[in-house]
Short mmCIF file of C-alpha atoms in Angstrom, two decimals:
data_model
loop_
_atom_site.label_atom_id
_atom_site.label_comp_id
_atom_site.label_asym_id
_atom_site.label_seq_id
_atom_site.Cartn_x
_atom_site.Cartn_y
_atom_site.Cartn_z
CA MET M 1 0.00 0.00 0.00
CA GLU M 2 2.77 2.40 0.90
CA LEU M 3 4.60 1.50 -2.30
CA GLY M 4 1.43 2.27 -4.32
CA CYS M 5 1.08 5.67 -2.64
CA TYR M 6 4.70 6.42 -3.40
CA TYR M 7 4.16 5.46 -7.06
CA VAL M 8 1.11 7.71 -7.38
CA SER M 9 2.95 10.55 -5.64
CA ALA M 10 5.93 10.11 -7.95
CA ARG M 11 3.65 10.22 -11.01
CA VAL M 12 1.94 13.38 -9.78
CA ASN M 13 5.32 14.94 -9.13
CA ASP M 14 6.51 13.92 -12.60
CA VAL M 15 3.43 15.51 -14.19
CA PHE M 16 4.03 18.69 -12.18
CA VAL M 17 7.65 18.86 -13.31
CA LYS M 18 6.64 18.34 -16.95
CA MET M 19 3.98 21.07 -16.66
CA PHE M 20 6.54 23.44 -15.12
CA ASP M 21 9.06 22.66 -17.85
CA HIS M 22 6.32 23.21 -20.44
CA LYS M 23 5.58 26.64 -18.96
CA LEU M 24 9.25 27.58 -19.04
CA PHE M 25 9.64 26.41 -22.63
CA TYR M 26 6.65 28.41 -23.82
CA ASN M 27 7.05 31.29 -21.39
CA THR M 28 6.51 34.77 -22.78
CA VAL M 29 7.10 37.98 -20.84
CA LEU M 30 4.78 40.75 -22.06
CA SER M 31 5.47 43.54 -19.58
CA GLN M 32 8.09 45.02 -17.25
CA THR M 33 8.59 48.02 -14.99
CA PHE M 34 11.18 49.44 -12.61
CA SER M 35 10.26 50.54 -9.10
CA THR M 36 10.40 54.34 -8.81
CA ASP M 37 13.55 54.15 -6.65
CA GLY M 38 15.18 52.09 -9.40
CA ASN M 39 16.12 49.21 -7.10
CA TYR M 40 13.68 46.59 -8.40
CA LEU M 41 12.75 45.18 -11.79
CA ALA M 42 9.33 43.53 -12.10
CA ALA M 43 8.29 41.35 -15.04
CA GLY M 44 4.96 39.69 -15.84
CA ASN M 45 4.26 36.71 -18.08
CA ILE M 46 1.39 35.01 -19.94
CA TYR M 47 0.65 32.67 -17.01
CA GLY M 48 -0.20 35.37 -14.48
CA ASP M 49 3.19 35.22 -12.74
CA ILE M 50 5.27 38.15 -11.53
CA SER M 51 9.02 37.95 -10.96
CA ILE M 52 10.82 40.61 -8.92
CA PHE M 53 14.57 41.16 -9.29
CA ASP M 54 16.60 43.13 -6.75
CA LEU M 55 18.92 45.11 -9.03
CA THR M 56 21.29 45.99 -6.19
CA LYS M 57 22.04 42.27 -5.96
CA VAL M 58 21.71 41.33 -9.62
CA LEU M 59 24.17 43.98 -10.79
CA THR M 60 26.72 43.34 -8.03
CA PRO M 61 29.54 41.10 -9.29
CA HIS M 62 29.44 37.70 -7.60
CA LYS M 63 30.32 34.14 -8.37
CA VAL M 64 27.69 31.99 -10.13
CA GLU M 65 27.89 28.45 -11.41
CA GLU M 66 28.91 28.06 -15.03
CA ASN M 67 25.89 28.23 -17.39
CA GLU M 68 23.64 29.04 -14.41
CA LEU M 69 21.44 32.12 -14.80
CA GLN M 70 20.30 34.25 -11.90
CA GLY M 71 16.61 33.91 -11.10
CA PRO M 72 14.19 36.30 -9.40
CA ASN M 73 14.54 37.30 -5.76
CA TYR M 74 10.77 37.16 -5.25
CA ARG M 75 7.92 35.51 -7.17
CA LEU M 76 4.16 35.59 -6.97
CA THR M 77 1.23 34.40 -9.05
CA VAL M 78 -1.31 37.19 -9.13
CA TYR M 79 -3.77 36.04 -11.82
CA PRO M 80 -3.39 32.32 -12.61
CA ASP M 81 -3.45 31.63 -16.35
CA GLN M 82 -4.15 35.25 -17.29
CA HIS M 83 -1.76 37.40 -19.27
CA ILE M 84 -0.02 40.17 -17.37
CA GLU M 85 -0.50 42.58 -20.27
CA SER M 86 0.92 45.75 -18.74
CA MET M 87 2.75 47.03 -15.67
CA ILE M 88 3.73 50.39 -14.25
CA ALA M 89 5.11 51.67 -10.95
CA THR M 90 4.20 54.44 -8.55
CA ASP M 91 6.06 55.23 -5.33
CA ASN M 92 3.85 52.88 -3.32
CA PHE M 93 2.39 50.41 -5.78
CA LEU M 94 3.25 47.95 -8.51
CA ILE M 95 0.28 48.42 -10.85
CA ILE M 96 -0.78 45.49 -13.01
CA GLY M 97 -3.10 45.46 -16.03
CA THR M 98 -4.77 42.22 -17.02
CA VAL M 99 -8.18 41.08 -18.33
CA GLY M 100 -10.82 43.58 -17.27
CA GLU M 101 -9.04 45.09 -14.32
CA ILE M 102 -6.15 47.12 -12.97
CA SER M 103 -4.76 46.31 -9.53
CA GLY M 104 -2.26 47.90 -7.17
CA TRP M 105 0.18 45.80 -5.15
CA ASP M 106 2.21 47.19 -2.25
CA TRP M 107 5.90 47.33 -3.21
CA LYS M 108 6.93 46.71 0.41
CA VAL M 109 5.17 43.36 0.27
CA VAL M 110 5.88 42.16 -3.29
CA ALA M 111 9.60 42.86 -2.78
CA SER M 112 9.78 40.78 0.38
CA SER M 113 9.53 37.23 1.69
CA LYS M 114 5.76 37.80 1.99
CA ALA M 115 5.38 38.11 -1.78
CA THR M 116 3.73 34.73 -2.36
CA LYS M 117 0.94 35.51 0.12
CA ASN M 118 0.30 38.97 -1.24
CA LYS M 119 -3.11 40.36 -2.18
CA PRO M 120 -3.86 43.56 -4.10
CA SER M 121 -4.29 46.75 -2.09
CA TRP M 122 -6.90 47.97 -4.56
CA VAL M 123 -8.65 46.94 -7.76
CA ILE M 124 -10.28 49.03 -10.50
CA GLN M 125 -12.67 47.25 -12.86
CA ILE M 126 -12.74 48.19 -16.55
CA PRO M 127 -16.32 48.28 -17.91
CA ALA M 128 -17.33 45.18 -19.87
CA ASN M 129 -18.36 45.49 -23.50
CA LYS M 130 -22.13 45.96 -23.49
CA ASP M 131 -22.58 43.89 -26.66
CA SER M 132 -20.46 40.87 -25.76
CA TYR M 133 -20.04 41.28 -21.99
CA GLU M 134 -16.38 40.37 -22.47
CA LYS M 135 -13.88 42.15 -20.29
CA PRO M 136 -11.28 44.08 -22.29
CA ASP M 137 -7.55 43.51 -21.89
CA VAL M 138 -5.57 46.35 -20.33
CA ASN M 139 -2.86 46.40 -22.99
CA PHE M 140 -0.78 49.43 -22.01
CA MET M 141 -0.55 52.00 -19.21
CA VAL M 142 1.21 55.30 -18.66
CA TYR M 143 1.21 57.35 -15.48
CA SER M 144 1.34 61.07 -14.73
CA LYS M 145 2.91 61.60 -11.32
CA LEU M 146 2.06 65.30 -11.48
CA ASN M 147 -1.68 64.71 -11.01
CA ASN M 148 -1.73 61.02 -10.03
CA ILE M 149 -3.59 60.07 -13.21
CA LEU M 150 -3.27 56.70 -14.94
CA TYR M 151 -4.04 56.27 -18.64
CA ALA M 152 -4.96 52.74 -19.73
CA GLY M 153 -5.21 51.66 -23.38
CA CYS M 154 -7.58 48.71 -23.64
CA GLY M 155 -8.96 46.00 -25.87
CA ASP M 156 -12.32 47.76 -26.26
CA ASN M 157 -10.65 50.54 -28.32
CA ASN M 158 -10.85 53.01 -25.42
CA ILE M 159 -8.28 54.87 -23.33
CA TYR M 160 -9.44 55.17 -19.73
CA VAL M 161 -8.41 58.16 -17.62
CA ILE M 162 -8.19 57.02 -14.00
CA ASN M 163 -7.75 59.06 -10.85
CA LEU M 164 -5.64 56.83 -8.61
CA GLU M 165 -6.27 58.99 -5.54
CA GLU M 166 -9.98 58.18 -5.72
CA GLY M 167 -9.68 54.87 -7.57
CA LYS M 168 -12.21 56.05 -10.16
CA ILE M 169 -12.42 56.17 -13.92
CA LEU M 170 -12.89 59.84 -14.78
CA ARG M 171 -13.61 59.41 -18.48
CA SER M 172 -12.64 57.50 -21.59
CA LEU M 173 -10.96 58.83 -24.73
CA GLN M 174 -12.83 57.35 -27.68
CA SER M 175 -11.78 57.53 -31.30
CA HIS M 176 -9.90 54.35 -32.19
CA THR M 177 -11.84 51.65 -34.05
CA ASP M 178 -9.76 48.69 -32.85
CA PHE M 179 -7.80 47.77 -29.75
CA ILE M 180 -5.01 49.92 -28.34
CA HIS M 181 -1.43 48.65 -28.52
CA CYS M 182 0.64 51.45 -26.99
CA LEU M 183 0.53 54.85 -25.28
CA SER M 184 3.09 57.61 -24.81
CA LEU M 185 2.71 60.60 -22.51
CA ALA M 186 4.51 63.95 -22.60
CA GLY M 187 3.16 66.88 -20.61
CA ASN M 188 -0.42 67.56 -21.63
CA GLN M 189 -0.21 65.42 -24.77
CA LEU M 190 -0.90 61.72 -25.16
CA ALA M 191 -0.15 59.57 -28.20
CA SER M 192 -1.90 56.26 -28.82
CA SER M 193 -1.37 53.53 -31.41
CA SER M 194 -3.83 50.86 -32.40
CA GLU M 195 -4.64 47.74 -34.35
CA ASP M 196 -6.74 50.05 -36.56
CA GLY M 197 -3.51 51.33 -38.14
CA SER M 198 -3.62 54.83 -36.71
CA VAL M 199 -1.61 56.95 -34.31
CA ARG M 200 -3.74 59.55 -32.53
CA LEU M 201 -2.59 62.60 -30.60
CA TRP M 202 -4.70 63.87 -27.71
CA ASP M 203 -4.79 67.23 -25.96
CA LEU M 204 -5.44 66.19 -22.36
CA ARG M 205 -6.52 69.69 -21.32
CA LYS M 206 -9.22 69.86 -23.99
CA LYS M 207 -9.85 66.09 -23.70
CA GLU M 208 -9.94 65.71 -27.46
CA ASN M 209 -8.20 64.01 -30.37
CA THR M 210 -6.12 66.68 -32.18
CA ASN M 211 -4.34 64.73 -34.91
CA ILE M 212 -4.50 61.37 -36.71
CA LEU M 213 -1.62 59.68 -38.53
CA ASN M 214 -2.11 56.60 -40.75
CA PRO M 215 1.36 55.23 -41.63
CA HIS M 216 -0.06 52.32 -43.64
CA MET M 217 -1.46 54.83 -46.14
CA VAL M 218 2.02 56.18 -46.95
CA ASP M 219 3.62 54.01 -49.63
CA LYS M 220 7.23 54.21 -48.46
CA VAL M 221 6.20 53.27 -44.89
CA ALA M 222 3.50 50.67 -45.59
CA ARG M 223 4.25 46.94 -45.50
CA PRO M 224 0.93 45.33 -46.54
CA LYS M 225 2.20 41.79 -45.95
CA PHE M 226 2.59 42.57 -42.22
CA GLY M 227 -0.68 44.47 -41.83
CA LYS M 228 -1.56 48.03 -40.85
CA TRP M 229 -1.40 47.72 -37.02
CA ILE M 230 0.84 50.11 -35.07
CA GLY M 231 2.44 48.31 -32.12
CA ALA M 232 4.59 51.11 -30.68
CA VAL M 233 4.62 54.88 -30.44
CA ASP M 234 6.77 57.52 -28.75
CA PHE M 235 7.09 61.26 -29.25
CA THR M 236 8.81 64.49 -28.26
CA GLU M 237 8.00 68.11 -29.01
CA ASP M 238 9.62 67.73 -32.45
CA TRP M 239 9.41 64.06 -33.37
CA LEU M 240 6.97 61.15 -33.45
CA LEU M 241 8.24 57.58 -33.71
CA CYS M 242 6.02 54.62 -34.59
CA GLY M 243 6.07 51.16 -36.08
CA GLY M 244 4.17 47.90 -36.31
CA GLY M 245 3.09 46.26 -39.54
CA PRO M 246 4.32 49.42 -41.30
CA SER M 247 8.05 50.09 -41.07
CA LEU M 248 9.54 51.84 -38.07
CA SER M 249 9.44 55.52 -39.04
CA LEU M 250 10.24 58.94 -37.59
CA TRP M 251 7.84 61.80 -38.35
CA HIS M 252 7.98 65.59 -37.99
CA MET M 253 5.43 66.58 -35.35
CA ARG M 254 4.59 69.89 -37.07
CA THR M 255 4.07 68.59 -40.60
CA MET M 256 3.24 64.94 -39.89
CA GLU M 257 5.55 63.98 -42.76
CA PRO M 258 8.01 61.06 -42.49
CA ALA M 259 11.61 62.17 -42.01
CA THR M 260 13.17 58.69 -41.79
CA VAL M 261 11.93 55.22 -42.69
CA PHE M 262 14.19 52.68 -41.01
CA ASP M 263 15.38 49.68 -43.02
CA LEU M 264 15.22 46.81 -40.51
CA THR M 265 14.87 43.04 -40.89
CA ASP M 266 11.92 42.80 -38.49
CA GLN M 267 8.49 41.35 -39.25
CA GLY M 268 6.65 43.79 -37.00
CA ILE M 269 7.60 46.40 -34.40
CA HIS M 270 6.39 46.01 -30.79
CA VAL M 271 8.57 48.54 -28.93
CA ALA M 272 10.06 51.89 -29.94
CA HIS M 273 11.65 54.65 -27.87
CA ILE M 274 13.21 58.03 -28.53
CA TYR M 275 16.15 58.01 -26.12
CA GLU M 276 18.46 61.04 -26.03
CA GLU M 277 19.83 61.31 -29.58
CA ARG M 278 19.01 57.76 -30.64
CA ILE M 279 16.15 55.42 -31.46
CA ILE M 280 15.72 52.10 -29.63
CA ALA M 281 13.36 49.61 -31.27
CA ALA M 282 12.54 45.89 -31.38
CA GLY M 283 9.83 43.45 -32.34
CA ALA M 284 9.58 40.26 -34.38
CA ALA M 285 13.35 39.83 -34.70
CA PRO M 286 15.95 38.50 -32.20
CA HIS M 287 17.63 41.90 -31.80
CA VAL M 288 17.19 45.31 -30.24
CA TYR M 289 18.21 48.02 -32.68
CA HIS M 290 19.91 51.29 -31.69
CA LEU M 291 19.67 53.80 -34.52
CA THR M 292 20.42 57.41 -35.36
CA TYR M 293 17.59 59.71 -36.37
CA GLN M 294 18.92 59.41 -39.93
CA GLY M 295 18.61 55.61 -39.94
CA GLU M 296 22.21 54.50 -39.32
CA THR M 297 22.66 51.49 -37.04
CA LEU M 298 24.60 52.25 -33.85
CA ALA M 299 24.18 48.78 -32.34
CA LYS M 300 22.31 45.54 -33.00
CA VAL M 301 22.01 43.80 -29.65
CA PRO M 302 21.19 40.05 -29.75
CA THR M 303 18.32 38.92 -27.53
CA SER M 304 17.18 35.68 -25.92
CA SER M 305 13.74 36.22 -27.44
CA ASN M 306 12.89 35.73 -31.10
CA THR M 307 10.17 38.34 -30.59
CA VAL M 308 10.67 41.24 -28.18
CA TYR M 309 7.53 42.54 -26.46
CA SER M 310 9.01 44.80 -23.78
CA THR M 311 12.03 47.06 -23.41
CA ILE M 312 12.37 49.44 -20.47
CA TYR M 313 15.27 51.57 -19.30
CA GLN M 314 16.33 53.78 -16.41
CA GLU M 315 19.30 56.06 -15.67
CA LEU M 316 19.45 55.98 -11.85
CA PRO M 317 20.56 54.55 -9.49
CA GLN M 318 22.01 52.23 -12.14
CA LYS M 319 21.79 52.62 -15.89
CA VAL M 320 19.88 49.57 -17.11
CA LEU M 321 18.02 48.51 -20.24
CA SER M 322 15.92 45.36 -19.75
CA ILE M 323 14.66 43.31 -22.70
CA ALA M 324 11.93 40.64 -22.56
CA GLY M 325 9.69 38.67 -24.91
CA SER M 326 9.13 35.15 -26.21
CA SER M 327 11.55 33.49 -23.81
CA ASN M 328 12.00 32.56 -20.16
CA ASN M 329 15.05 34.83 -20.15
CA LEU M 330 15.46 38.59 -19.72
CA ASP M 331 18.49 40.40 -21.15
CA LEU M 332 20.09 43.30 -19.28
CA CYS M 333 22.32 46.01 -20.74
CA THR M 334 24.13 48.54 -18.57
CA ASN M 335 25.92 49.86 -21.62
CA PHE M 336 23.03 50.00 -24.05
CA ASN M 337 25.20 48.92 -26.98
CA TYR M 338 25.66 45.32 -25.81
CA ARG M 339 24.10 42.65 -23.62
CA GLU M 340 25.84 42.36 -20.27
CA MET M 341 23.88 39.56 -18.63
CA THR M 342 20.86 37.32 -18.91
CA LEU M 343 18.40 36.55 -16.09
CA LYS M 344 15.83 33.78 -15.95
CA PHE M 345 12.19 34.64 -15.24
CA ALA M 346 11.61 31.38 -13.35
#
C-alpha cells in the first residue's frame, strides 16, 4: 500500500515537473517596470506570474555556477493563467493590467519574503463590453505623477483616464476603431497607437483628439504583408516615432511627414523609444536596434527572445536597459550597446 502511494505521488510529481518545464519552454514575458527608486525590476508573463529582481544584488559582481542564470529574488502568481498585459510603478504600488481590471500591489510586500501571500491593495474594474459582456484587456498603461492620473489603453478601443487617488475612472478617450497597442505621454499630450492602423494625438486639457496619422497609407512606410497595425509609439516636441506592420518611421510633429523610414529586418515592431539622440526599437526579430535619427545602425544587440515585447530603461541609481519577450530569459544592458547579462524569469 505504501509503495502504491509512493508510485502515485511520484507520477503526480513527474506531471508537475513536466507542466513546469512546459511553462518555461513556452514562457513569454509581455510587460516590465522598474520601481520608482530604481532598485527593483518587475516582469509579468502570460501565465499570471510576476518575478521581482533586486537590481542591487543582480548587478553586483558575484560568483555563479557556469551556465547558471540568476533567477528572481521574489515571485508571486497574481492572476493564474491570465496574461499580465501591462505594468507600471508608482512610489507605493506595482500596478498590473490584465483582463478587465487594474490592480495595485504594495511594493513593500511584493519585494519581500511575503510576496507569495500577497493580495492587491486595490482593484479598479474596466467596464465590460455591453454587446459581448467580455472584459477588455488592459494592454498598455502610462502614469502622470504630477496629477496622479493613470491612462490605460484597452482592448475595447478606449483609453481610460483614472484618478488613482480616488480609484475612479474619470472618463474615456474614444476615437480608435480597434484595440489599443501602446501609449506615450509627454506633458499635456498623449499619443496612442492601435490595431486600426492609426496613431492619434490627444490634448489632455481639452480632452480631445487633435491629430491622426495613418502610416499604412504612406507608400514608403506601408508593409501590406505585415498588416496596418501600429504596435509602438513615442514622441517628443519635435518628433513622433512609430512602427508595427508598417516600417519603423520617424515623423515631424509639425508637418506629420516622415523624415526617416528605417530599413530593418523585423516582421513587426512592438517597442520603440526616442532616447536622447538615438532610437531604440525591437519586435519580431531577435535583436534590439539602436539607430540614429537618420537611420544609421549604432548597435544591433542580440536577444534571448525571437520576438521582443518589452524594453524598459532607467538612468538611476544604475543605468539599465531590460529586454523581454518570447523566452523565459530577460536580457540586461548597462551599456546600451551590448548585452551584459541574462536573467531567468523562473
